[in-house]
Amino acid sequence: MTTVQWFRQNSRGSIINLFYLAPGTKEHGRLTSTFDSKERYSTLHIRDAQLEDSGTYLCAARAIEALTPADVIADVIG
């Protein structure tokens, strides 16, 4: 995995983007998210959770493989 995104879907069905993360940690208000690409996990913590934090929380991961020029040439030729 190279990047992770965290979203929250509220009771009306609206999806709100919370974080877009490369490996590391980000903080926004009472939310903290961590992404470890080597161990392949991400966490989302809500400090002092409140009623308005209710909803469904979703995580999406993206993986990109690095190709060498030889891989690209082999794919084009054969």
mmCIF file of C-alpha atoms in Angstrom:
data_model
loop_
_atom_site.group_PDB
_atom_site.id
_atom_site.type_symbol
_atom_site.label_atom_id
_atom_site.label_comp_id
_atom_site.label_asym_id
_atom_site.label_seq_id
_atom_site.Cartn_x
_atom_site.Cartn_y
_atom_site.Cartn_z
ATOM 1 C CA MET A 1 0.000 0.000 0.000
ATOM 2 C CA THR A 2 1.266 3.444 -0.821
ATOM 3 C CA THR A 3 -1.544 5.701 0.391
ATOM 4 C CA VAL A 4 -4.623 5.446 2.590
ATOM 5 C CA GLN A 5 -7.752 7.582 2.749
ATOM 6 C CA TRP A 6 -10.225 7.810 5.629
ATOM 7 C CA PHE A 7 -13.846 8.888 5.132
ATOM 8 C CA ARG A 8 -16.920 9.297 7.312
ATOM 9 C CA GLN A 9 -20.441 8.655 6.069
ATOM 10 C CA ASN A 10 -22.996 10.563 8.109
ATOM 11 C CA SER A 11 -26.628 9.646 8.827
ATOM 12 C CA ARG A 12 -27.803 11.430 5.643
ATOM 13 C CA GLY A 13 -25.453 9.322 3.502
ATOM 14 C CA SER A 14 -22.980 12.100 2.720
ATOM 15 C CA ILE A 15 -19.353 10.951 2.540
ATOM 16 C CA ILE A 16 -16.752 13.303 3.995
ATOM 17 C CA ASN A 17 -13.031 12.932 3.294
ATOM 18 C CA LEU A 18 -11.112 13.014 6.580
ATOM 19 C CA PHE A 19 -7.512 12.150 5.678
ATOM 20 C CA TYR A 20 -5.304 11.337 2.705
ATOM 21 C CA LEU A 21 -2.126 9.752 4.048
ATOM 22 C CA ALA A 22 1.252 8.715 2.807
ATOM 23 C CA PRO A 23 3.097 6.705 5.495
ATOM 24 C CA GLY A 24 3.167 8.648 8.764
ATOM 25 C CA THR A 25 0.716 10.379 11.095
ATOM 26 C CA LYS A 26 -1.699 13.270 10.569
ATOM 27 C CA GLU A 27 -3.790 15.128 13.088
ATOM 28 C CA HIS A 28 -6.846 17.299 12.489
ATOM 29 C CA GLY A 29 -8.761 18.572 15.490
ATOM 30 C CA ARG A 30 -9.715 15.572 17.612
ATOM 31 C CA LEU A 31 -8.857 13.069 14.857
ATOM 32 C CA THR A 32 -5.508 11.338 14.482
ATOM 33 C CA SER A 33 -4.663 8.873 11.730
ATOM 34 C CA THR A 34 -1.565 6.745 11.338
ATOM 35 C CA PHE A 35 -0.470 4.731 8.302
ATOM 36 C CA ASP A 36 2.359 2.179 8.364
ATOM 37 C CA SER A 37 3.012 0.908 4.838
ATOM 38 C CA LYS A 38 5.577 -1.703 5.889
ATOM 39 C CA GLU A 39 3.247 -3.345 8.417
ATOM 40 C CA ARG A 40 0.252 -2.632 6.127
ATOM 41 C CA TYR A 41 -2.113 -1.051 8.635
ATOM 42 C CA SER A 42 -3.790 2.253 9.355
ATOM 43 C CA THR A 43 -5.598 3.523 12.434
ATOM 44 C CA LEU A 44 -8.061 6.317 13.081
ATOM 45 C CA HIS A 45 -8.476 7.655 16.621
ATOM 46 C CA ILE A 46 -11.165 10.075 17.802
ATOM 47 C CA ARG A 47 -10.234 11.915 20.973
ATOM 48 C CA ASP A 48 -13.166 12.789 23.272
ATOM 49 C CA ALA A 49 -15.741 11.276 20.877
ATOM 50 C CA GLN A 50 -19.029 13.176 20.716
ATOM 51 C CA LEU A 51 -22.484 12.457 19.329
ATOM 52 C CA GLU A 52 -21.760 14.373 16.110
ATOM 53 C CA ASP A 53 -18.889 11.945 15.424
ATOM 54 C CA SER A 54 -21.478 9.196 14.861
ATOM 55 C CA GLY A 55 -21.433 7.611 11.441
ATOM 56 C CA THR A 56 -19.773 4.901 9.398
ATOM 57 C CA TYR A 57 -16.018 5.259 8.998
ATOM 58 C CA LEU A 58 -14.445 3.913 5.814
ATOM 59 C CA CYS A 59 -10.852 3.287 4.843
ATOM 60 C CA ALA A 60 -9.481 2.898 1.311
ATOM 61 C CA ALA A 61 -5.949 1.829 0.427
ATOM 62 C CA ARG A 62 -4.050 2.269 -2.810
ATOM 63 C CA ALA A 63 -1.125 0.180 -3.963
ATOM 64 C CA ILE A 64 1.192 1.174 -6.789
ATOM 65 C CA GLU A 65 3.944 -1.093 -8.038
ATOM 66 C CA ALA A 66 7.104 0.535 -9.275
ATOM 67 C CA LEU A 67 8.043 -0.752 -12.719
ATOM 68 C CA THR A 68 11.534 -0.774 -14.113
ATOM 69 C CA PRO A 69 12.150 0.224 -17.756
ATOM 70 C CA ALA A 70 12.803 -3.468 -18.506
ATOM 71 C CA ASP A 71 9.338 -4.378 -17.164
ATOM 72 C CA VAL A 72 7.707 -1.773 -19.398
ATOM 73 C CA ILE A 73 9.634 -2.887 -22.504
ATOM 74 C CA ALA A 74 8.839 -6.556 -21.829
ATOM 75 C CA ASP A 75 5.152 -5.693 -21.441
ATOM 76 C CA VAL A 76 5.057 -3.682 -24.685
ATOM 77 C CA ILE A 77 6.969 -6.274 -26.726
ATOM 78 C CA GLY A 78 5.504 -9.391 -25.411
#
